[in-house]
Coordinates of C-alpha atoms in Angstrom, one line a residue:
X239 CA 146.3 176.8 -139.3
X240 CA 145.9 179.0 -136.3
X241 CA 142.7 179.8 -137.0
X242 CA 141.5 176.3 -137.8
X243 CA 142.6 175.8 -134.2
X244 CA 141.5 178.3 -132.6
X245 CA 137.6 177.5 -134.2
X246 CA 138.0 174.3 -133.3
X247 CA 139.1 175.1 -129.8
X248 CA 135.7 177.4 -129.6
X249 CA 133.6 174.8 -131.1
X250 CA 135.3 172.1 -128.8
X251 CA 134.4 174.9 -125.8
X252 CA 131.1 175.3 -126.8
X253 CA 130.1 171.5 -126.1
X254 CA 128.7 169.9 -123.3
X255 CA 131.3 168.5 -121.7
X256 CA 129.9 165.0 -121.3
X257 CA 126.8 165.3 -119.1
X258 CA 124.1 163.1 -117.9
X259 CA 121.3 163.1 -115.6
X260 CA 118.9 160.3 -116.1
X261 CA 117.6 157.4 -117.9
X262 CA 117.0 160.1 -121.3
X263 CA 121.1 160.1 -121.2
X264 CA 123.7 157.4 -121.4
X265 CA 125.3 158.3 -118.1
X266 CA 124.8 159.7 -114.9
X267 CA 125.3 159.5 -111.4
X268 CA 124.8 156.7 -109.2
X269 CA 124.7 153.9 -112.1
X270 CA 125.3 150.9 -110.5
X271 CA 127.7 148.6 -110.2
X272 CA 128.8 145.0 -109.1
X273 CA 128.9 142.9 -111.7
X274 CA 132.6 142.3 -111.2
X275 CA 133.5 139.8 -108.2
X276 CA 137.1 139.2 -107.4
X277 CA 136.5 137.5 -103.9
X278 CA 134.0 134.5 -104.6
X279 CA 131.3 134.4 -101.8
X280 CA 133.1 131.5 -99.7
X281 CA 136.1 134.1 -99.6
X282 CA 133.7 137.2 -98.6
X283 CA 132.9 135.1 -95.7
X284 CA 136.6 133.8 -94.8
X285 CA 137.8 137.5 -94.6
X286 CA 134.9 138.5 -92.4
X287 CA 135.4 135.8 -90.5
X288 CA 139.7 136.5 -90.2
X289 CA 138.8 140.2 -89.7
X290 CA 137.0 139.6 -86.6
X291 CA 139.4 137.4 -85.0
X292 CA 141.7 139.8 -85.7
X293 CA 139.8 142.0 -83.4
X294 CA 139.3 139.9 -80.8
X295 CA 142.4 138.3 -80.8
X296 CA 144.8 140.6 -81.7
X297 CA 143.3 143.8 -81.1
X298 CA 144.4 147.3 -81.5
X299 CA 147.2 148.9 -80.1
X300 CA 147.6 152.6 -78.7
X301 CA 143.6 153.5 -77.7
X302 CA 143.2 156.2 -75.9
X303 CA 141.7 156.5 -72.5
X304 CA 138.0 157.4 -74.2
X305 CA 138.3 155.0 -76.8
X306 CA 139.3 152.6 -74.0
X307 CA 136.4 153.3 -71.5
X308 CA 133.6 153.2 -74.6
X309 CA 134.7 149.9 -76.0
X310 CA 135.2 148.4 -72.6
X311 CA 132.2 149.9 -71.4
X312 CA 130.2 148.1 -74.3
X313 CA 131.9 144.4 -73.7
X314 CA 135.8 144.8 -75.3
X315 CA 138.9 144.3 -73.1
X316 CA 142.5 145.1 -72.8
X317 CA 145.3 142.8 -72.7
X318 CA 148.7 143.3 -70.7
X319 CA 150.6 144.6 -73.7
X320 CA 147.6 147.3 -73.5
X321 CA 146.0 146.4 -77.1
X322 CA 142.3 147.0 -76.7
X323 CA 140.4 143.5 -78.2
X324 CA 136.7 143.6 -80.0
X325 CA 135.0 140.5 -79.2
X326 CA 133.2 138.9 -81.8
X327 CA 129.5 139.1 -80.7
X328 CA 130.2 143.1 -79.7
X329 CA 131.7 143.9 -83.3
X330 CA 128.4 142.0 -85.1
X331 CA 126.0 143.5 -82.4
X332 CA 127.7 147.2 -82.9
X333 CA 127.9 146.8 -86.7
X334 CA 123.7 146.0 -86.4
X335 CA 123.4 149.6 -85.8
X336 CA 125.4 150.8 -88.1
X337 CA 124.6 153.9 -90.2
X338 CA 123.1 152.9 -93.6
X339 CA 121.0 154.8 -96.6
X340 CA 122.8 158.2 -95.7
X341 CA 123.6 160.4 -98.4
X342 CA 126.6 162.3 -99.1
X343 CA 125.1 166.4 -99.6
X344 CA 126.2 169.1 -101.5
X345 CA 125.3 172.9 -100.6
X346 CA 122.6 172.2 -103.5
X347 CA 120.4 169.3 -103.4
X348 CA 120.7 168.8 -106.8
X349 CA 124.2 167.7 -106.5
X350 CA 122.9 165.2 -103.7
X351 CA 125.0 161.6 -103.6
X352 CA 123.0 157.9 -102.9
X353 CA 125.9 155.9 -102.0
X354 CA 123.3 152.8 -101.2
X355 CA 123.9 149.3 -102.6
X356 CA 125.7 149.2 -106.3
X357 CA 125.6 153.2 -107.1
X358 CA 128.6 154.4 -108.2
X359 CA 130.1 158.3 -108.0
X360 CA 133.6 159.4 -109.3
X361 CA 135.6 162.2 -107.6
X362 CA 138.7 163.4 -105.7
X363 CA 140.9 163.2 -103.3
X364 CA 144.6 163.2 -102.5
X365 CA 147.1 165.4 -100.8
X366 CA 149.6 166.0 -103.6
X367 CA 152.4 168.2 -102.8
X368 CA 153.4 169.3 -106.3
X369 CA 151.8 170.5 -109.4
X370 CA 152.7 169.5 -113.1
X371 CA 152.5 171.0 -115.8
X372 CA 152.5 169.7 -119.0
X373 CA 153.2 172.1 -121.7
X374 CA 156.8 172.3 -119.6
X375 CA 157.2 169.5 -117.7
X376 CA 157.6 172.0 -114.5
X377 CA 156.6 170.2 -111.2
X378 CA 156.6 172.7 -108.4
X379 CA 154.4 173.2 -105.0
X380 CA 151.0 173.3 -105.2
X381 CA 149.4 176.4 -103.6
X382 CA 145.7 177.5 -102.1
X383 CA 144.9 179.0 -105.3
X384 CA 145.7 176.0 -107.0
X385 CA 142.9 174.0 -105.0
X386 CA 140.4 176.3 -105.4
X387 CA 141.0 176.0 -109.1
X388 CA 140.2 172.4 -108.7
X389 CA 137.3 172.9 -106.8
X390 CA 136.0 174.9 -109.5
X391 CA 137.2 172.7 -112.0
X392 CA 135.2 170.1 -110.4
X393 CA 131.8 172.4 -110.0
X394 CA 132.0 172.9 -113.8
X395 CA 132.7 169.4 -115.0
X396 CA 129.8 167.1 -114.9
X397 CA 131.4 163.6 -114.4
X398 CA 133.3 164.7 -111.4
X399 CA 130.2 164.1 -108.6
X400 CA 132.1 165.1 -105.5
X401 CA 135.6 166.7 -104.5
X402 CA 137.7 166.2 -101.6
X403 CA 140.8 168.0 -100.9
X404 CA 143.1 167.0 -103.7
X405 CA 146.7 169.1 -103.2
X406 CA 148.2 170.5 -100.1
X407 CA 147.9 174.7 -99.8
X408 CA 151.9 174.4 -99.4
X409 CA 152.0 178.4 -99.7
X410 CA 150.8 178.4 -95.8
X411 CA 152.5 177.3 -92.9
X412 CA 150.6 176.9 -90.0
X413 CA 148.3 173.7 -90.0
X414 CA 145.9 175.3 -88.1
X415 CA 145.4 178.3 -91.1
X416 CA 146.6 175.8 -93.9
X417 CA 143.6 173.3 -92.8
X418 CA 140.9 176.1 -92.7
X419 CA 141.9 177.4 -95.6
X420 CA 141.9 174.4 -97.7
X421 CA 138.1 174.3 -96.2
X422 CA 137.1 177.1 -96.9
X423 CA 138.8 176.8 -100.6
X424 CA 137.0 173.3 -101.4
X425 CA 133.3 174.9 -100.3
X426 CA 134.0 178.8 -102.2
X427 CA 135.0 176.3 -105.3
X428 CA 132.0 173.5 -106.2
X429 CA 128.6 173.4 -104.4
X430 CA 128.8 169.6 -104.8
X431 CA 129.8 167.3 -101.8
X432 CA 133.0 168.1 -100.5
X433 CA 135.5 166.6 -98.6
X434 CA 139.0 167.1 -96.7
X435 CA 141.1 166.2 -93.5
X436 CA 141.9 167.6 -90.2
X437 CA 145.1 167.1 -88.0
X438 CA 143.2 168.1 -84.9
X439 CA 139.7 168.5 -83.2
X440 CA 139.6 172.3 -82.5
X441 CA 140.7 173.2 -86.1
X442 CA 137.8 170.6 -87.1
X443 CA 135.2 172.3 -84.9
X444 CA 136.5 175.9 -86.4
X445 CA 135.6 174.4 -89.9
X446 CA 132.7 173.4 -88.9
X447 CA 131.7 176.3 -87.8
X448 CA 132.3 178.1 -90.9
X449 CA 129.9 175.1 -92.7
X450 CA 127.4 176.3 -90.2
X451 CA 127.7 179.4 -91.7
X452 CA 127.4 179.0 -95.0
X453 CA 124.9 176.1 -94.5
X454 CA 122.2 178.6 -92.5
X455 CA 123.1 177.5 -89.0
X456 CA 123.7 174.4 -86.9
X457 CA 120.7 172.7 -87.4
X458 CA 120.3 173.4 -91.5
X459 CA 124.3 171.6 -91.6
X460 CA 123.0 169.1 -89.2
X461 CA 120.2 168.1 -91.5
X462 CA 122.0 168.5 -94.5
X463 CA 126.3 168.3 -93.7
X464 CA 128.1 169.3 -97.3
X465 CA 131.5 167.9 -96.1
X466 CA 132.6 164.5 -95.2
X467 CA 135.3 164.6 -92.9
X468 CA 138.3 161.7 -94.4
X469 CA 140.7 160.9 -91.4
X470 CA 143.0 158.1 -91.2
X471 CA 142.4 156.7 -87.9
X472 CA 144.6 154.0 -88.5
X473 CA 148.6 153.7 -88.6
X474 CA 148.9 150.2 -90.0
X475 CA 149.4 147.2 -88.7
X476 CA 146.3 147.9 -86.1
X477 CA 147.7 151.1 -84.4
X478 CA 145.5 153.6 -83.8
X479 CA 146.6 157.2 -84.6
X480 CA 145.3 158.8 -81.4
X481 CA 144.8 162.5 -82.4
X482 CA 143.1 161.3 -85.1
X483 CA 140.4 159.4 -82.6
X484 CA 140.0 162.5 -81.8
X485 CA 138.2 163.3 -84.9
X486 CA 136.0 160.8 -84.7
X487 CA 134.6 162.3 -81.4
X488 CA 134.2 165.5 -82.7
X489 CA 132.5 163.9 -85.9
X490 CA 130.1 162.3 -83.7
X491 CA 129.0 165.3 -81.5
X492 CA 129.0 167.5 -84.6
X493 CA 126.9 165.2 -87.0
X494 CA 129.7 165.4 -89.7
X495 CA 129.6 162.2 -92.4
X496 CA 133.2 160.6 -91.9
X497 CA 135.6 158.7 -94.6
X498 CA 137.3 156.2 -92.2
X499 CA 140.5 155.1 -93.8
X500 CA 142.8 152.5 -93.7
X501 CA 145.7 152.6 -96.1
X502 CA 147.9 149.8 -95.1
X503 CA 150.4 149.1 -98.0
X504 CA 150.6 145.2 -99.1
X505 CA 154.2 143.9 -98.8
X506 CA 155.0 146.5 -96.3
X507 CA 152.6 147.9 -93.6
X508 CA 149.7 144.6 -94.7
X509 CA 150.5 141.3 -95.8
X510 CA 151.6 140.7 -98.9
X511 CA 148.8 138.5 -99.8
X512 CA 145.6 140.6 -101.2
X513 CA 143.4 138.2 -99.2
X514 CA 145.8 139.2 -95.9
X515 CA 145.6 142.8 -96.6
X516 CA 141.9 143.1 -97.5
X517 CA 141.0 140.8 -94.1
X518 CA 143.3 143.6 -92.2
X519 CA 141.9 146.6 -93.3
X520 CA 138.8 145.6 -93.2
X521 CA 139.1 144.8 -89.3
X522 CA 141.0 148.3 -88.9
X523 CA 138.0 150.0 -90.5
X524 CA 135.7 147.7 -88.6
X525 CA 137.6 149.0 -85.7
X526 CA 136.8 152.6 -86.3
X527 CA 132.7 151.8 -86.8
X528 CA 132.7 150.6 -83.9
X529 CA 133.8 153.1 -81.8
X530 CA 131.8 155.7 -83.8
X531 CA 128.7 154.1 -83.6
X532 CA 129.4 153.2 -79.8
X533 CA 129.5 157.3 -79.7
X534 CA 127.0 157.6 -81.9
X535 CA 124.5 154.9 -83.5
X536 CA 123.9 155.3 -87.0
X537 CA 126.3 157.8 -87.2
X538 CA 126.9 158.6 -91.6
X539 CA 130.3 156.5 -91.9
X540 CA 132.0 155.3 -94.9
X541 CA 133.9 152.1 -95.3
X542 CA 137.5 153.3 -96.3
X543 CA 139.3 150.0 -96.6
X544 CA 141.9 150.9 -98.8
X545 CA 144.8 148.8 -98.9
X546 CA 147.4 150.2 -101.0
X547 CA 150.1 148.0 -103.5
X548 CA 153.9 148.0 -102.8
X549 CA 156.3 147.4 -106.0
X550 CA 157.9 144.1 -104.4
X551 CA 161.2 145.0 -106.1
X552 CA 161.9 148.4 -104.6
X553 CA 158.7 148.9 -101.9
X554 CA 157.6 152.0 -103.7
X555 CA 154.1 152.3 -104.1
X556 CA 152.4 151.1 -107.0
X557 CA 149.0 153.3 -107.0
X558 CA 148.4 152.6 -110.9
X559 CA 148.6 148.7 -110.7
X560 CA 146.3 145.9 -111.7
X561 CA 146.4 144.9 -108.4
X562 CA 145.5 148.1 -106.8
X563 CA 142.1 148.0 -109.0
X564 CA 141.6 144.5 -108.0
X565 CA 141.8 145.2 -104.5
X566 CA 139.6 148.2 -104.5
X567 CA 137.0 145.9 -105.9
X568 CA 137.5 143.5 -103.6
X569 CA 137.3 145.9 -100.5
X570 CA 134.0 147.6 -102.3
X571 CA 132.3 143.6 -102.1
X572 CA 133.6 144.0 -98.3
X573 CA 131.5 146.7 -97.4
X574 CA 128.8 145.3 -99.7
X575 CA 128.6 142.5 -97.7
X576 CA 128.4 144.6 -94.7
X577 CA 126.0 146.8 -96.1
X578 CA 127.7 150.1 -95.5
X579 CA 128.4 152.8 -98.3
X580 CA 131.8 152.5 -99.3
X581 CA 135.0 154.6 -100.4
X582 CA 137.7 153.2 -102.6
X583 CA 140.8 155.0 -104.4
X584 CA 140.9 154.3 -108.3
X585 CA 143.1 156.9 -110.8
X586 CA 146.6 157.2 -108.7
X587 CA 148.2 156.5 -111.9
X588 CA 152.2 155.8 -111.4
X589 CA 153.0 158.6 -114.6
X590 CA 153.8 161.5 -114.1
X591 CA 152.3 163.2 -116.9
X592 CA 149.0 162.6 -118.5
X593 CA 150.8 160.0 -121.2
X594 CA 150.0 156.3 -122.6
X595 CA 150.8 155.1 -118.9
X596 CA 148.4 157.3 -117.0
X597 CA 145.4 156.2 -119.2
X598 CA 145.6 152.8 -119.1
X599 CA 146.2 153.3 -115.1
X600 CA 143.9 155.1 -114.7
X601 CA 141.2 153.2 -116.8
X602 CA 141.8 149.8 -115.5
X603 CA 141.8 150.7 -111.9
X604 CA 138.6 152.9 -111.9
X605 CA 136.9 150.5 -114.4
X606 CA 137.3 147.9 -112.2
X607 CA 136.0 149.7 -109.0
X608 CA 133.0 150.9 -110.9
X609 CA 132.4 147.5 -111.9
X610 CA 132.1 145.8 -108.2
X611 CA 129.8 149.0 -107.3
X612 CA 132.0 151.0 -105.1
X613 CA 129.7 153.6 -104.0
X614 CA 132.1 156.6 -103.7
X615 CA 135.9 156.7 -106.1
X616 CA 138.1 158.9 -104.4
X617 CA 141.3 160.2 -106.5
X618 CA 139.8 159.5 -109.8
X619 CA 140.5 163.0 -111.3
X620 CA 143.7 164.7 -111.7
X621 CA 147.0 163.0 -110.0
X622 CA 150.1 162.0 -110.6
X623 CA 152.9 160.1 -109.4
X624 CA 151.4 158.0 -106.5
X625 CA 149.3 160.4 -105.3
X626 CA 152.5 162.8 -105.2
X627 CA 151.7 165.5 -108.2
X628 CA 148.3 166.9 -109.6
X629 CA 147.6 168.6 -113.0
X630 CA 144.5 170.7 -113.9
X631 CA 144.1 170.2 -117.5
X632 CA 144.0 166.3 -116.3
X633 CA 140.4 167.0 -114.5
X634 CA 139.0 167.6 -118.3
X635 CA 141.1 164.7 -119.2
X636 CA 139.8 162.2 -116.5
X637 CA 135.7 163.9 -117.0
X638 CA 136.1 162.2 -120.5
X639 CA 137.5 158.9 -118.9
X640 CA 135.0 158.6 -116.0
X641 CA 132.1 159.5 -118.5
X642 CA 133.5 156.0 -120.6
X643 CA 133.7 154.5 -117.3
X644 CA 130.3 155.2 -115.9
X645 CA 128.8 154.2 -119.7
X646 CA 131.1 150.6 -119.4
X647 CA 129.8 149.9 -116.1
X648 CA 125.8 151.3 -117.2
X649 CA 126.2 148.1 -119.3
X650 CA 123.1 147.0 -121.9
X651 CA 119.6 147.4 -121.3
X652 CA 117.4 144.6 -123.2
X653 CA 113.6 145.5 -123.6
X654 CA 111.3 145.0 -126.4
X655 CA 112.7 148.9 -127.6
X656 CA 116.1 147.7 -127.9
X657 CA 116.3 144.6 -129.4
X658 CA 114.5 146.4 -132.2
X659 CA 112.9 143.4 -134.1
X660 CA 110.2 145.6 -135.6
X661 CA 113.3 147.8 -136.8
X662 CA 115.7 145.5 -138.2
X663 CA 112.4 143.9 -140.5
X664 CA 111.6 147.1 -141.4
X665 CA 114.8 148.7 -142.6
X666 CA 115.4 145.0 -144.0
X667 CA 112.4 144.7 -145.9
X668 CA 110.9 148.3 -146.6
X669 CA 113.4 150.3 -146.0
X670 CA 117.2 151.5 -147.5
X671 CA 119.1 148.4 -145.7
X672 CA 120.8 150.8 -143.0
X673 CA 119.4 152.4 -140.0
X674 CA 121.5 155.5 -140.2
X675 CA 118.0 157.5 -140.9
X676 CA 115.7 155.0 -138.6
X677 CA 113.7 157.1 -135.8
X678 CA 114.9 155.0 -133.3
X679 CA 118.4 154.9 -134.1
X680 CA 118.0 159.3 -133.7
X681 CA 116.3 158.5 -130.6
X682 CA 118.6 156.2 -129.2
X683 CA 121.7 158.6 -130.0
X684 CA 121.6 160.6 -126.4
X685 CA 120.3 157.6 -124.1
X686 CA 122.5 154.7 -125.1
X687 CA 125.9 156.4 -126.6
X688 CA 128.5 158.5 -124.9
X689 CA 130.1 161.3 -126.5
X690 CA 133.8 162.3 -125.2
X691 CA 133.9 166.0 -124.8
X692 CA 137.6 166.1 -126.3
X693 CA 138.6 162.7 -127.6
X694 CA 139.4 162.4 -131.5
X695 CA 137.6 160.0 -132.9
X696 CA 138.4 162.0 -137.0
X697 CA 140.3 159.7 -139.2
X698 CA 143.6 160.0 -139.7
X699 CA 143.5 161.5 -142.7
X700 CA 141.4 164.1 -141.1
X701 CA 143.3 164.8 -138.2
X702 CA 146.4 165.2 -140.1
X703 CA 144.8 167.6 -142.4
X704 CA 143.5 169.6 -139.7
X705 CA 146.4 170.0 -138.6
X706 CA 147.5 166.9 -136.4
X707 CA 146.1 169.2 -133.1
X708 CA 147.6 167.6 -129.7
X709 CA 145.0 166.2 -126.8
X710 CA 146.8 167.5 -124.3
X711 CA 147.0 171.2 -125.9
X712 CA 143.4 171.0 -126.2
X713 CA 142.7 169.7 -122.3
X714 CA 144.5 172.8 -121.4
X715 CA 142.8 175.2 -123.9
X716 CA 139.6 173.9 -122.4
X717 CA 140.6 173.9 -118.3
X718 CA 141.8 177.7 -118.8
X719 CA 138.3 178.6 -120.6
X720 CA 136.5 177.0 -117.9
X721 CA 138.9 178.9 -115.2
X722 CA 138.1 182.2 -116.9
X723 CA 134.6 182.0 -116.5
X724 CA 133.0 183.9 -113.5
X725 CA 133.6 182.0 -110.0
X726 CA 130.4 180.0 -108.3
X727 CA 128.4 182.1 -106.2
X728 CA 126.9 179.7 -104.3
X729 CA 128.2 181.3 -101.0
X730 CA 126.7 184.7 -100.4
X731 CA 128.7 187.7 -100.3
X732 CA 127.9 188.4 -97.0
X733 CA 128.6 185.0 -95.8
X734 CA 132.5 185.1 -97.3
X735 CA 133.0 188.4 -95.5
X736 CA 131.9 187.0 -92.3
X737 CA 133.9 184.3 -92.6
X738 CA 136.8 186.5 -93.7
X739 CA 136.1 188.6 -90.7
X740 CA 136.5 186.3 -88.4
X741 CA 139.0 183.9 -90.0
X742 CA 142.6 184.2 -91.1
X743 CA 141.3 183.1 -95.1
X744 CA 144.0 183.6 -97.3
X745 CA 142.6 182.7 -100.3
X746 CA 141.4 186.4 -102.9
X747 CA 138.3 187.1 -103.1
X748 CA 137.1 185.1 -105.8
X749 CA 136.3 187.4 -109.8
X750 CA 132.1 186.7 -109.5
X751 CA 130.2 187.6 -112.3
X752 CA 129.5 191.6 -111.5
X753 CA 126.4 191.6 -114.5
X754 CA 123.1 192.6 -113.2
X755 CA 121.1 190.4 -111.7

């Protein structure tokens, strides 16, 4: 029996693990979306509408001083409480010039993201704070080595398109080293877009330096920036979290794409309603466009309305609800409407482990953001328990999912070719009444199926008389073949010792593949 496994393991290794890249495969990035609506079009333009009197009525409290001037300076004003107000005809004239048709880079073109109109890419993100394991059920703190495993995880999985930051580097101390570190990490792991967070300006511009760096200088990361900076500008209800303005200014002067989030919580921090909570993030986040394009027009912006779901009975969050998944779709029709690439969360499964509770969380939320054509779905790989807990094996787990996903959403194509009259006569009329042998139907296997890299789809018979062989064991042999291979080398050597040279990097030098070139 062991070595029925471990063939089966090597065979299992040796597939693809559920690629695409064009119309000759069933999936790939950037398949679009939007077939599912949740807010009918009179209610798209009622929340617009109650998002901008929000703004100019209600306003947003704690600007600071620069925020102040630029808003005022362009028509806003303050009222005596000191809550900076948006009018109406400022908010529609600065959204007219907002930034639209950017992509999202990775340090390789080929890994290049078009979150315009309906497109849809799967990814990361998260700051988890513990890592699972589940061969023991041990949940202890995650570390730096641990996100750079997920960064390379993420490079080597093909469903994955982008990856932000997902677990915090709790093995260092000072933010300051912690934040450039988990930079650092995230771009030595995957040359595909990255992403992460910074807790003030001058360790942003320090990361940013290193991305010059390793892009070729300023101008080669101005013309192509691999990192989109995610910063929570917003304490909900309409507070703004002033260090965190201070990101967007340094975003702006630096030309670095920004995720600008608000993660109100309905029931607690937004109303409870989903109509109330969508209308006030999405004047938060209009909030925060403003101001960035006020510092810079067109500036590459995402719209990160994200409101999140409370559990009613006890306030806890709910990240693995239907409701979260119909929010996210509603918010992705939001910026839709607006016309501005979009970022939605989809996969913050309630479970703990990756069980019967995870997949159905995870699959209903990020089927139904995929669906309404959210442009960019953060957390859709690898966590746990609200966002608390992430699991590697999970990220081979969830590559299977999101392949399913991307294929639901691809939906059918109907052409002369596929509804296959001239088939279906011939197969009925000349030919062995099945189409099991027909050319097309060998054709037609790579472009219109989707083959899971590690679900069982073997009888039960089978299975049992293989051996009964567990998912789960087989998502970890997988994620520890795929961490034994030799690291990316997409940063030159001489590059990481530069950096190391004149940054405190913590993370080891990463095993590279030492054959001749």
């Amino acid at each position: 029996m062991t070595r029925s496994r471990s063939g089966r393991a090597a065979r299992r290794a040796a597939r693809a693990d559920g690629a695409g890249s064009g119309p000759t495969s069933a999936i790939w990035p950037g398949i679009e979306g939007g077939r599912y609506r949740p807010i009918p079009q009179d209610g798209i333009a009622a929340i617009h509408d109650t998002a901008l009197r929000v703004l100019a009525e209600v306003g947003m409290a704690r600007a600071t001083p620069r925020c102040i001037d630029t808003v005022t300076a362009a028509g806003g004003r303050v009222t005596e409480q000191g809550r900076l107000l948006f009018p109406r005809e400022m908010v529609e004239r600065v959204l007219a010039t907002a930034g639209r048709g950017f992509k999202l880079c990775g340090q390789k073109p080929e890994h290049d993201l078009d979150p315009s109109g309906t497109r849809i890419h799967l990814g990361t993100s998260g700051a988890a704070v513990h890592i699972i394991d589940s061969d023991t059920c041990e949940v202890r703190d995650s570390t730096l080595q641990d996100l750079y495993d997920m960064a390379r995880l993420a490079e080597a999985l093909p469903n994955i398109h982008m990856f932000q930051r997902t677990v915090v580097a709790r093995d260092l101390i000072d933010p300051h080293e912690m934040e450039l570190n988990t930079a650092y990490a995230c771009a030595l792991g995957t040359a595909k877009p990255i992403g992460t967070s910074f807790s003030s300006a001058q360790t942003m511009r320090d990361a940013i330096d290193i991305f010059h760096r390793i892009a070729g200088g300023e101008a080669a990361w101005r013309a192509r920036p691999f990192c989109c900076v995610s910063t929570c500008f917003v304490v909900p209800p309409l507070t703004f979290a002033e260090e965190a303005l201070s990101i967007i200014e340094c975003a702006a002067d630096t030309g670095t794409p920004l995720k600008l989030v608000s993660a109100g919580q309905a029931g607690a921090t937004s109303p409870a309603p989903l109509a109330g909570a969508v209308a006030q993030q999405t004047a938060e986040v209009l909030a925060g466009l403003v101001y960035v394009n006020l510092l810079n027009p067109g500036h590459p912006a995402l719209f990160g309305a994200l409101p999140f779901v409370s559990d009613l009975r006890t306030g806890a969050m709910s990240g693995g609800s239907a409701e979260q998944g119909v929010l996210m779709a509603a918010c992705a029709q939001m910026a839709q409407f607006y016309g501005i690439p979009c970022a939605v969360s989809a996969g913050m499964t309630d479970s703990k482990m990756p069980d019967f509770q995870a997949g159905y969380e995870k699959g209903i939320t990020e089927l139904l953001s995929a669906l309404a054509g959210a442009n960019l779905i953060y957390e859709a790989a690898g966590m746990y328990g609200s966002l608390l807990a992430a699991s590697k094996e999970s990220f081979v787990l969830d590559n299977d999912l999101i392949g399913s996903v991307l294929r639901a959403t691809r939906g059918i194509d109907v052409t002369g070719d596929t509804l296959a009259f001239d088939v279906i006569r011939e197969v009925c009329t000349n030919g062995p009444g099945h189409f099991l042998g027909a050319d097309q139907t060998l054709n037609r296997m790579q472009s219109d199926y989707y083959y899971p890299a590690l679900a069982d789809r073997r009888t039960p018979q089978e299975w049992g008389d293989a051996g009964g062989d567990d998912l789960l064991e087989q998502a970890r042999a997988r994620t520890r073949a795929l961490l034994a291979e030799p690291a990316p080398d997409h940063v030159a050597r001489e590059i990481d010792a530069e950096i190391r040279r004149d940054y405190p990097i913590r993370l080891p030098h990463p095993a590279r593949d030492t054959r001749a070139a």
